[in-house]
Structures are given as structure tokens and as C-alpha cells.
PDB file of C-alpha atoms in Angstrom:
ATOM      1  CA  UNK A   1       0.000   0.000   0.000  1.00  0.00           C
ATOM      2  CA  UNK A   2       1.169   3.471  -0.720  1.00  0.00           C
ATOM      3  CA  UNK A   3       1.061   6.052   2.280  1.00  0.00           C
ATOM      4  CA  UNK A   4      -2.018   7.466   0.827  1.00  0.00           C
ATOM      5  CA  UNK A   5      -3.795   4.494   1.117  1.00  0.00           C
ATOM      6  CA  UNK A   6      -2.451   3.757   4.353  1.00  0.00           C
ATOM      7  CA  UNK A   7      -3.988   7.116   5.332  1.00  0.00           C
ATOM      8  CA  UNK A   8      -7.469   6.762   3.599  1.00  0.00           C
ATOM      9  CA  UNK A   9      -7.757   4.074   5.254  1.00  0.00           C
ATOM     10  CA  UNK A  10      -7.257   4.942   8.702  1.00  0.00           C
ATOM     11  CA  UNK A  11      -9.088   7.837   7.898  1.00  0.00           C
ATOM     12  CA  UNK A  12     -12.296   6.157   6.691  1.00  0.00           C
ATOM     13  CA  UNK A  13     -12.012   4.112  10.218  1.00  0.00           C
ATOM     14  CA  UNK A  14     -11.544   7.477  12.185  1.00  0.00           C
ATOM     15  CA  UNK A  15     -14.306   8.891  10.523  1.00  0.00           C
ATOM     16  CA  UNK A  16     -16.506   5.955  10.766  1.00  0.00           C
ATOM     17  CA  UNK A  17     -16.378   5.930  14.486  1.00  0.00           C
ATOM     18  CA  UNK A  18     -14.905   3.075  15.178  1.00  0.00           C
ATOM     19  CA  UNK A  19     -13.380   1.544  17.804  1.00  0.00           C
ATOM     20  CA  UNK A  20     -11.007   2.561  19.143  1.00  0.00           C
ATOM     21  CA  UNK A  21     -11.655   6.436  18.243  1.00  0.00           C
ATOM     22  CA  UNK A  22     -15.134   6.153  18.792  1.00  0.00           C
ATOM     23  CA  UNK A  23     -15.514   9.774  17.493  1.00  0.00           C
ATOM     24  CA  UNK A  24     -18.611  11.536  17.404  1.00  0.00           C
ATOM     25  CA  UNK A  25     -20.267  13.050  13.720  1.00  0.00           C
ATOM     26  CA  UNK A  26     -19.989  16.522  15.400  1.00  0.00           C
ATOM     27  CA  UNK A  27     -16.236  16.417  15.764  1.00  0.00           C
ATOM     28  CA  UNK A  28     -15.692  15.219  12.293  1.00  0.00           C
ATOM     29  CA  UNK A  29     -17.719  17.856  11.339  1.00  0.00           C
ATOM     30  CA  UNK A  30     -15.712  20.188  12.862  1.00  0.00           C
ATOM     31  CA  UNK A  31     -12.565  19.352  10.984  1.00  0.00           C
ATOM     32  CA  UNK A  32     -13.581  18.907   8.185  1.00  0.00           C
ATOM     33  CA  UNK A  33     -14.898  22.055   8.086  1.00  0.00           C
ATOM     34  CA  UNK A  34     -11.516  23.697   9.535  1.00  0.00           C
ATOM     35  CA  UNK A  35      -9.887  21.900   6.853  1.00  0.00           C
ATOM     36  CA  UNK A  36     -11.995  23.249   4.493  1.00  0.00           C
ATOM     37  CA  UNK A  37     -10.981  26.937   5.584  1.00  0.00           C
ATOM     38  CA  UNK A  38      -7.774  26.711   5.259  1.00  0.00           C
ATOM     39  CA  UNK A  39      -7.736  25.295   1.963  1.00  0.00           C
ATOM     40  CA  UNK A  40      -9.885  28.181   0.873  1.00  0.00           C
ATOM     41  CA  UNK A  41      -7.464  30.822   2.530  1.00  0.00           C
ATOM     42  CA  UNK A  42      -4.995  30.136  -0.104  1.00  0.00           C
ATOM     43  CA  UNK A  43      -2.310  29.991   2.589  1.00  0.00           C
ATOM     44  CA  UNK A  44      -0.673  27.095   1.032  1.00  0.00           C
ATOM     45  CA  UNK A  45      -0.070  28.650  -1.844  1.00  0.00           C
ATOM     46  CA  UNK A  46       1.699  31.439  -0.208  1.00  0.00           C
ATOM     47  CA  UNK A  47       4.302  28.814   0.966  1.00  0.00           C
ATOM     48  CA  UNK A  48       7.643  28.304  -0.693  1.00  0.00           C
ATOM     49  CA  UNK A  49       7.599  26.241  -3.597  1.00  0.00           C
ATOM     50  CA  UNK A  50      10.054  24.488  -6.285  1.00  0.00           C
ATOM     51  CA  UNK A  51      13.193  27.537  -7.274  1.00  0.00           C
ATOM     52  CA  UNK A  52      12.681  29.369  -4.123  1.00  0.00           C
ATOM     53  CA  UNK A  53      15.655  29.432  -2.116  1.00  0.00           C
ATOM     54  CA  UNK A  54      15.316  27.728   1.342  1.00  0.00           C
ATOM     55  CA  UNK A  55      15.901  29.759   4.906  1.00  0.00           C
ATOM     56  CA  UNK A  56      18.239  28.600   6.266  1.00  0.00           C
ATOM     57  CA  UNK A  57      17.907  27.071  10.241  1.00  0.00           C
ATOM     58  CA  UNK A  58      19.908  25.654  13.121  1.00  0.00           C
ATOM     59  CA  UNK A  59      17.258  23.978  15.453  1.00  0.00           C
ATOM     60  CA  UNK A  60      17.760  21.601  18.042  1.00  0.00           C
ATOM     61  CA  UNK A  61      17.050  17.969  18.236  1.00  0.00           C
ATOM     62  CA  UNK A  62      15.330  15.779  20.145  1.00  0.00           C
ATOM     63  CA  UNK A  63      18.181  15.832  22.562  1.00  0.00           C
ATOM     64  CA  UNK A  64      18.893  19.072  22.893  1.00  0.00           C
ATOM     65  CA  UNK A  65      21.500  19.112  20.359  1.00  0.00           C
ATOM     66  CA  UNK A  66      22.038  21.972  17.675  1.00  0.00           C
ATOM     67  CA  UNK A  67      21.152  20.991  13.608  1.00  0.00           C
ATOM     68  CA  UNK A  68      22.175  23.261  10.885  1.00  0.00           C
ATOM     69  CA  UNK A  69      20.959  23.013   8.106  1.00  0.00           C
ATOM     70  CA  UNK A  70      24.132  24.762   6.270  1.00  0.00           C
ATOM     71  CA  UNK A  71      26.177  21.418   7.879  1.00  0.00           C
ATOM     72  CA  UNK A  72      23.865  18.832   6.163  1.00  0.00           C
ATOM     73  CA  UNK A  73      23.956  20.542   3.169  1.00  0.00           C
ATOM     74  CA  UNK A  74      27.680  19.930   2.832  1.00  0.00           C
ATOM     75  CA  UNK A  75      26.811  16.713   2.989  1.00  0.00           C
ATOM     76  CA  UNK A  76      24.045  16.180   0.036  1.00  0.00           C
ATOM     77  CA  UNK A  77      20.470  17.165  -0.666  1.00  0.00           C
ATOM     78  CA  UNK A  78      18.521  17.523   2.207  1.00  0.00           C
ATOM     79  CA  UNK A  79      14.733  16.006   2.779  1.00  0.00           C
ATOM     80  CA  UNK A  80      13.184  18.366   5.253  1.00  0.00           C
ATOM     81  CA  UNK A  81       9.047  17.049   6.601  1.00  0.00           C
ATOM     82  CA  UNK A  82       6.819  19.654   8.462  1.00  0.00           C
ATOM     83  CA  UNK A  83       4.747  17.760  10.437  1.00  0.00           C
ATOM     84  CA  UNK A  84       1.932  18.588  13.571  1.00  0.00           C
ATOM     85  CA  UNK A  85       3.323  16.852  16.226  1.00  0.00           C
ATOM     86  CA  UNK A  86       2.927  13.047  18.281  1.00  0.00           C
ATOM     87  CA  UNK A  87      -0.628  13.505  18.649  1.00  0.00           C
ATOM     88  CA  UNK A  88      -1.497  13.610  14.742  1.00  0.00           C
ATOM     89  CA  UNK A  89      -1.800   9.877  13.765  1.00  0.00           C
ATOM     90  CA  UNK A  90      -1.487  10.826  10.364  1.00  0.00           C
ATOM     91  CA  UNK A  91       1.912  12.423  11.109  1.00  0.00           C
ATOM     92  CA  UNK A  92       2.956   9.661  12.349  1.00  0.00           C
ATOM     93  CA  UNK A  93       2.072   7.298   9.611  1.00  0.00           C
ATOM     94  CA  UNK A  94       4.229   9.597   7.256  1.00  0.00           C
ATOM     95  CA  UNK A  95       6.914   9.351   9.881  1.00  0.00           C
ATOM     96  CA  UNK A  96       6.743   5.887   9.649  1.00  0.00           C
ATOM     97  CA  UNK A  97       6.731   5.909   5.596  1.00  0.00           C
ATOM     98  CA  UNK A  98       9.742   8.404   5.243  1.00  0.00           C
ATOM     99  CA  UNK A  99      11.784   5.805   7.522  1.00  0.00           C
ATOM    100  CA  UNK A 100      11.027   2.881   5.635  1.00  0.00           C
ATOM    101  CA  UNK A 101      12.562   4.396   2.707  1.00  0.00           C
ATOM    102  CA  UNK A 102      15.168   6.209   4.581  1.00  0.00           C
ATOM    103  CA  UNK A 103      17.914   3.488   2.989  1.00  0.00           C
ATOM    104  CA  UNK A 104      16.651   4.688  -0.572  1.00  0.00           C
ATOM    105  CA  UNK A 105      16.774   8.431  -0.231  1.00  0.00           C
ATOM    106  CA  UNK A 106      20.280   8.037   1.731  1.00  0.00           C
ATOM    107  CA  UNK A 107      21.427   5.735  -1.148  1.00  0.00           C
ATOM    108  CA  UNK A 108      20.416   8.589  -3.390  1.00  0.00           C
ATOM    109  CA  UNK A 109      22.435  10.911  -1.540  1.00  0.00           C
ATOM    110  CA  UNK A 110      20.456  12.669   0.859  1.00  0.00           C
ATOM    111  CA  UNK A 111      19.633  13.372   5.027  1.00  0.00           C
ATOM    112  CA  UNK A 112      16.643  13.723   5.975  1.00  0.00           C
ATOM    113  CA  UNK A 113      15.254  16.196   9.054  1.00  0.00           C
ATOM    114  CA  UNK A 114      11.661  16.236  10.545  1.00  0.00           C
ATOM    115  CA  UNK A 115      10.702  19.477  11.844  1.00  0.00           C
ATOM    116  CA  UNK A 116       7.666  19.970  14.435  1.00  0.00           C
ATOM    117  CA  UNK A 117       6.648  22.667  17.183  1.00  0.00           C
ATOM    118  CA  UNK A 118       6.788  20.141  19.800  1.00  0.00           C
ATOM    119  CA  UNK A 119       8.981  19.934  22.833  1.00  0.00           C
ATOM    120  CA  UNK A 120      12.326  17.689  22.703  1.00  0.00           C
ATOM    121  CA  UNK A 121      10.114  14.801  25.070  1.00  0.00           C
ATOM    122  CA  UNK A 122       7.404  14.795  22.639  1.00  0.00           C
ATOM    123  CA  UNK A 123      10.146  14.543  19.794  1.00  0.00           C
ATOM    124  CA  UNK A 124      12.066  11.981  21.217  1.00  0.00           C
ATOM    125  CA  UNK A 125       8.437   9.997  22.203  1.00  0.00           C
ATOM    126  CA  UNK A 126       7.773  10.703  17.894  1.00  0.00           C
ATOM    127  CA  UNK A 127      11.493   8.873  17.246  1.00  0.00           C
ATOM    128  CA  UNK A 128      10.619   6.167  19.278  1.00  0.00           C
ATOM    129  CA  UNK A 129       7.063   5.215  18.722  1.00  0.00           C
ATOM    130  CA  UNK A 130       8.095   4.875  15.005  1.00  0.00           C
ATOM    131  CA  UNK A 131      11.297   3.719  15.292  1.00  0.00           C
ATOM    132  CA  UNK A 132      12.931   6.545  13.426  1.00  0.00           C
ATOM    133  CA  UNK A 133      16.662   6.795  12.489  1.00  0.00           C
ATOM    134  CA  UNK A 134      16.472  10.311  11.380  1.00  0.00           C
ATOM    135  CA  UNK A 135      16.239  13.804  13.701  1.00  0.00           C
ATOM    136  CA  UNK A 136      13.592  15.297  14.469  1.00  0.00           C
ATOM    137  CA  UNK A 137      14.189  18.792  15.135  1.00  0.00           C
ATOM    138  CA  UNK A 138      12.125  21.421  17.440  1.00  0.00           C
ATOM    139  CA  UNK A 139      10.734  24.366  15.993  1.00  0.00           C
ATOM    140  CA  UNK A 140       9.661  26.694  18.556  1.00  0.00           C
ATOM    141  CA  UNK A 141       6.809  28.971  18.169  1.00  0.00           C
ATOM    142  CA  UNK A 142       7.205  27.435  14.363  1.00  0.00           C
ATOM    143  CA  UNK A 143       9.469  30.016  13.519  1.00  0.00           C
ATOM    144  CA  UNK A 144      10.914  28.028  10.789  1.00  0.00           C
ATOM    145  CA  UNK A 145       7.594  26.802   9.515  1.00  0.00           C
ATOM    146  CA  UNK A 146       6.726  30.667   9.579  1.00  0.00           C
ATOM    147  CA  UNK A 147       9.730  30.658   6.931  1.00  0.00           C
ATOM    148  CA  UNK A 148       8.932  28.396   4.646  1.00  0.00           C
ATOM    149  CA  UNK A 149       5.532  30.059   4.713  1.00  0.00           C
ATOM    150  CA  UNK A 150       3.484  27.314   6.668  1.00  0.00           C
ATOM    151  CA  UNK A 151       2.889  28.419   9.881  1.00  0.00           C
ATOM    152  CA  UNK A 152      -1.140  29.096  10.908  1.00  0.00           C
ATOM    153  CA  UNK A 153      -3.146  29.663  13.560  1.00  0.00           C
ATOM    154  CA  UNK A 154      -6.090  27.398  14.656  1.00  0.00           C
ATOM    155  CA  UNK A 155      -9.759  28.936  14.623  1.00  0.00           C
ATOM    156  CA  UNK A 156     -11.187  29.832  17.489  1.00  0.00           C
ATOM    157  CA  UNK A 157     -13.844  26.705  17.114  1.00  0.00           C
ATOM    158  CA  UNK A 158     -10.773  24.489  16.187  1.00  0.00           C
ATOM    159  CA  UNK A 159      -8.986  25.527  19.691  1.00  0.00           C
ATOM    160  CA  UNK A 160     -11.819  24.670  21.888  1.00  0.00           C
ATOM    161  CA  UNK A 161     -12.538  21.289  20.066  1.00  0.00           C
ATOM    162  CA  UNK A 162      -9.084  20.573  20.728  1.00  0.00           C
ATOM    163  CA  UNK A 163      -9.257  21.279  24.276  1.00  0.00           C
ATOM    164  CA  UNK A 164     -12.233  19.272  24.419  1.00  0.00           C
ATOM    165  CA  UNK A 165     -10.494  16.418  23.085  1.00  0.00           C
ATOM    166  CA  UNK A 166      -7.636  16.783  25.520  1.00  0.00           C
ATOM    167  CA  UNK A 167      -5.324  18.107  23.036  1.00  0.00           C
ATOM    168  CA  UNK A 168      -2.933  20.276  24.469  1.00  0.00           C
ATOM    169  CA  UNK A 169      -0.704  22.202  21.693  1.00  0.00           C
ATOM    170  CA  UNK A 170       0.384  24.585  24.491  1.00  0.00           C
ATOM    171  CA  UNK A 171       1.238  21.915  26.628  1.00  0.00           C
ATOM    172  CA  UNK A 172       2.775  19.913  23.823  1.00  0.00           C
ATOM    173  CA  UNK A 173       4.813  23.061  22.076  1.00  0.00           C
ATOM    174  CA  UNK A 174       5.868  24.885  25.296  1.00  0.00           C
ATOM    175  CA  UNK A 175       3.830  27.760  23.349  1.00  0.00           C
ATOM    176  CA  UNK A 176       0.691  29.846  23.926  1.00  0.00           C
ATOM    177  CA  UNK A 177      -0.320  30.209  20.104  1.00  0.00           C
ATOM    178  CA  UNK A 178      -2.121  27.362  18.843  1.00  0.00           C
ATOM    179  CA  UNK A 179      -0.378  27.711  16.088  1.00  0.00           C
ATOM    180  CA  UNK A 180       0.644  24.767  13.530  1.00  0.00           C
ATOM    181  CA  UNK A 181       2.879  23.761  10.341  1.00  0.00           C
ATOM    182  CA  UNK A 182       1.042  23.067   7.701  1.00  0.00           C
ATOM    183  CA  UNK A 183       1.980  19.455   6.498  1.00  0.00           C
ATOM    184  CA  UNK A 184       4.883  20.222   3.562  1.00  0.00           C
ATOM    185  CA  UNK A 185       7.695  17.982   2.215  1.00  0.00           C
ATOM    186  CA  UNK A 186      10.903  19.614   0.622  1.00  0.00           C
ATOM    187  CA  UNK A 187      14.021  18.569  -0.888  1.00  0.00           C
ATOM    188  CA  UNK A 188      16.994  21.281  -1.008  1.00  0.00           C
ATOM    189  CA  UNK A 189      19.906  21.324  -3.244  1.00  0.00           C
ATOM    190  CA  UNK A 190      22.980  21.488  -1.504  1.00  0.00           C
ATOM    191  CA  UNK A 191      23.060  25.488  -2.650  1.00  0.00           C
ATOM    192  CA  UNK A 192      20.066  25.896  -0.484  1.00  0.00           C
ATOM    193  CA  UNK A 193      17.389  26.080  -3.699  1.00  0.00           C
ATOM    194  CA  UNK A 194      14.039  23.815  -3.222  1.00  0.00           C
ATOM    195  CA  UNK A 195      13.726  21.217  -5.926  1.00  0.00           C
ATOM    196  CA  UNK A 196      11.285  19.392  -4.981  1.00  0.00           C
ATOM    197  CA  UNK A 197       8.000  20.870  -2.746  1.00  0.00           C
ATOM    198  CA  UNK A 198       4.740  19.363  -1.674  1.00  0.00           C
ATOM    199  CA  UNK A 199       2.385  21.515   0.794  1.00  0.00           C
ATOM    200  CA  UNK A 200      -0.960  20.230   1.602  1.00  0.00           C
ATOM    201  CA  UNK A 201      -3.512  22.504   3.669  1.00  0.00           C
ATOM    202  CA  UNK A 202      -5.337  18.871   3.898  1.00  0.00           C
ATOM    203  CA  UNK A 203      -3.547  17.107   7.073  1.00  0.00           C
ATOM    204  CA  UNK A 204      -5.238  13.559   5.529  1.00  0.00           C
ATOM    205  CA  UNK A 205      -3.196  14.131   2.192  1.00  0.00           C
ATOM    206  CA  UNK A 206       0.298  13.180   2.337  1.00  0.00           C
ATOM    207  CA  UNK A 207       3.001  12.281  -0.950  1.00  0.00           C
ATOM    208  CA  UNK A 208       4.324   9.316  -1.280  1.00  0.00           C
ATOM    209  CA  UNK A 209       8.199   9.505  -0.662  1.00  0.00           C
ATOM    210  CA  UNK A 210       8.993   7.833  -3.849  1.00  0.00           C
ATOM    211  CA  UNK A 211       7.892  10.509  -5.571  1.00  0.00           C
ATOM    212  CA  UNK A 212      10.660  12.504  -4.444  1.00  0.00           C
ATOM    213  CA  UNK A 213      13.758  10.618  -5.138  1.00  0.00           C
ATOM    214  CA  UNK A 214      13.685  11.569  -8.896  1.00  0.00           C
ATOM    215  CA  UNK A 215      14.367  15.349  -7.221  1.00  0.00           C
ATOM    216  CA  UNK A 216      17.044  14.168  -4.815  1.00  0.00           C
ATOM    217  CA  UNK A 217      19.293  11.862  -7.860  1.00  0.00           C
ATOM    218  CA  UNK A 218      19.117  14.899  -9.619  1.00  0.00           C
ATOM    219  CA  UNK A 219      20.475  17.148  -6.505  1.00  0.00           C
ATOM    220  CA  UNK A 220      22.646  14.899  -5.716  1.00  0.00           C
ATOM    221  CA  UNK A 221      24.094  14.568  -9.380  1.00  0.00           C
ATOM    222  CA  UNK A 222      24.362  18.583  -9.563  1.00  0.00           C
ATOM    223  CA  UNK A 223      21.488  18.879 -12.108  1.00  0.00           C
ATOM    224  CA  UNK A 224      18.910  20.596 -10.374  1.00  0.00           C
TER     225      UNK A 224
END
């Protein structure tokens, strides 16, 4: 199965109500229609895309330890994933996906970062829930997401639904703002230019990582 499936699936349980969500029409409701707002905000298409150049970011990872970006690009193309945090099943499935091809996109050349708003014990609880060989790195207040142009801020409806739900994002971000990334996959050249971006406004929507390895050979070969 391709991620997507994987996710469609899941999502047609969620959405079902089935055990064990067991999650009410009215909540569904709710995000879709949230969903459905920022799609028509146009936000993601204010993100950076394919030929812009990349900010660059030192951030630390789940261990406290600094990540530059500018070192791993010495190195090779660089895979960098946006995604919500530990809570987001769907996060995690694409976690999950990304490391199961990890040997492929490092045999084509390339590291690979995750980047989410959450605190280093959610981060490290991410890395081991899913097994992950890869970093993933802290973004506080989503300052980097803010960068790359994917940073928003939850409705007011959307907040109290999550608090309902017992879903902390202050708690879980060390940050007041109830503010998210936007789900968004990039690969960067090693001179910091994005050849390869995917931003979805949709959480439930999530590329397959084969279909960026065409992007990374080509970084990697100096033909981007």
C-alpha cells in the first residue's frame, strides 16, 4: 500500500467511528470544516515552492543538540518534513513511511530532518514510537515553519474542540499560540534552492516519498 492508502484508510475508520476512536459526527464535522478553511485561505499557496531558495535554520534535536541546516547541506540534498506533532496519527504514519525508505533516499544521496513545534520529550516519544533513524528537530513557536511560509493559527472553534479532546498544543509546544505547520515535504539542493516541494492545507493528504527521489538523484548529481 502506498502512504495514501495507508492514510485513507485509517481515515475512513476514524471517521466511521470506530473503535477505538469512537468519534462523534460533530467532531468530524468540525474538521472537516476547519480543513476546508484553510484550503480556501490560499495559505498554502503562499508557501515556498520548487526555485525558491530555502531559509536557512539551526534547530535543536530531540536531545537538545544543535542541527544546521548549512552542515547537512555539505553533505548532500537535504529532505526536510513539516509535520503537527505526536498527537497527529497521520503524522505519524508519514513518519513511519519516510523511515522505511530512509535506505533509498540516503542511497540517493540525501539526510533527511523532521521538523515539528513540539517539545524535545514529545520529539524523542515521535522517534521512538516509530522507530525513526532520522532527527527530528524542534521548531519553537514554528518560527521556521513561519519561513517556509506554513505556519497558521487554529480557529477559534478548532482551539476549543481541541481542548475538548484533551489536546494540548500549548502543553505539547511549550507555546501559547495554537499555532501549527502546515503538512509540507521539501528537498533542497545542496546550494540551499528547493527542488522538490509538496504543501498540503489537507492534514489527511500526504506524498508518497517515492515521488521525491527523482528530485534528490538529480540534486545529488548537480542537475537541479
Amino acid at each position: 500500500m502506498s502512504l495514501q492508502e495507508k492514510l485513507d484508510a485509517f481515515k475512513a475508520d476514524f471517521q466511521a467511528g470506530k473503535p477505538p476512536y469512537n468519534v462523534p459526527p460533530s467532531v468530524i464535522e468540525t474538521m472537516r470544516r476547519a480543513t476546508a478553511e484553510l484550503i480556501a485561505s490560499g495559505a498554502a499557496q503562499k508557501a515556498l515552492k520548487a526555485g525558491d531558495k530555502a531559509p536557512a535554520f539551526t534547530l535543536n534535536d530531540a536531545n537538545g543538540k544543535p542541527v544546521s541546516s548549512a552542515d547537512l547541506l555539505r553533505q548532500g540534498p537535504l529532505v526536510v518534513t513539516f509535520y503537527r506533532g505526536v498527537w497527529c496519527p497521520y503524522c505519524n504514519m508519514e513518519l513511519q513511511a519516510l523511515q522505511a525508505a530512509l535506505p533509498e533516499i540516503r542511497g540517493a544521496g540525501a539526510n533527511v530532518v523532521a521538523i515539528s513545534p513540539q517539545l524535545a520529550a514529545n520529539s524523542r516519544k515521535s522517534a521512538r514510537q516509530n522507530e525513526l533513524e532520522f532527527p527530528i528537530l524542534s521548531d519553537v513557536q514554528n518560527d521556521v515553519a513561519a519561513a517556509f511560509g506554513l505556519r497558521f493559527e487554529l480557529q477559534d472553534y478548532l482551539v476549543e474542540l481541541y481542548k475538548s479532546l484533551k489536546n494540548d498544543l500549548p502543553a505539547f509546544n511549550g507555546d501559547p499560540s495554537w499555532t501549527l505547520p502546515m503538512p509540507a515535504r521539501y528537498v533542497i539542493a545542496q546550494d540551499g534552492t528547493i527542488v522538490y516541494a509538496e504543501v498540503n492545507p489537507d492534514y489527511t493528504h500526504r506524498p508518497d516519498p517515492s515521488e521525491m527521489l527523482p528530485a534528490i538523484r538529480k540534486a545529488a548529481a548537480g542537475t537541479n
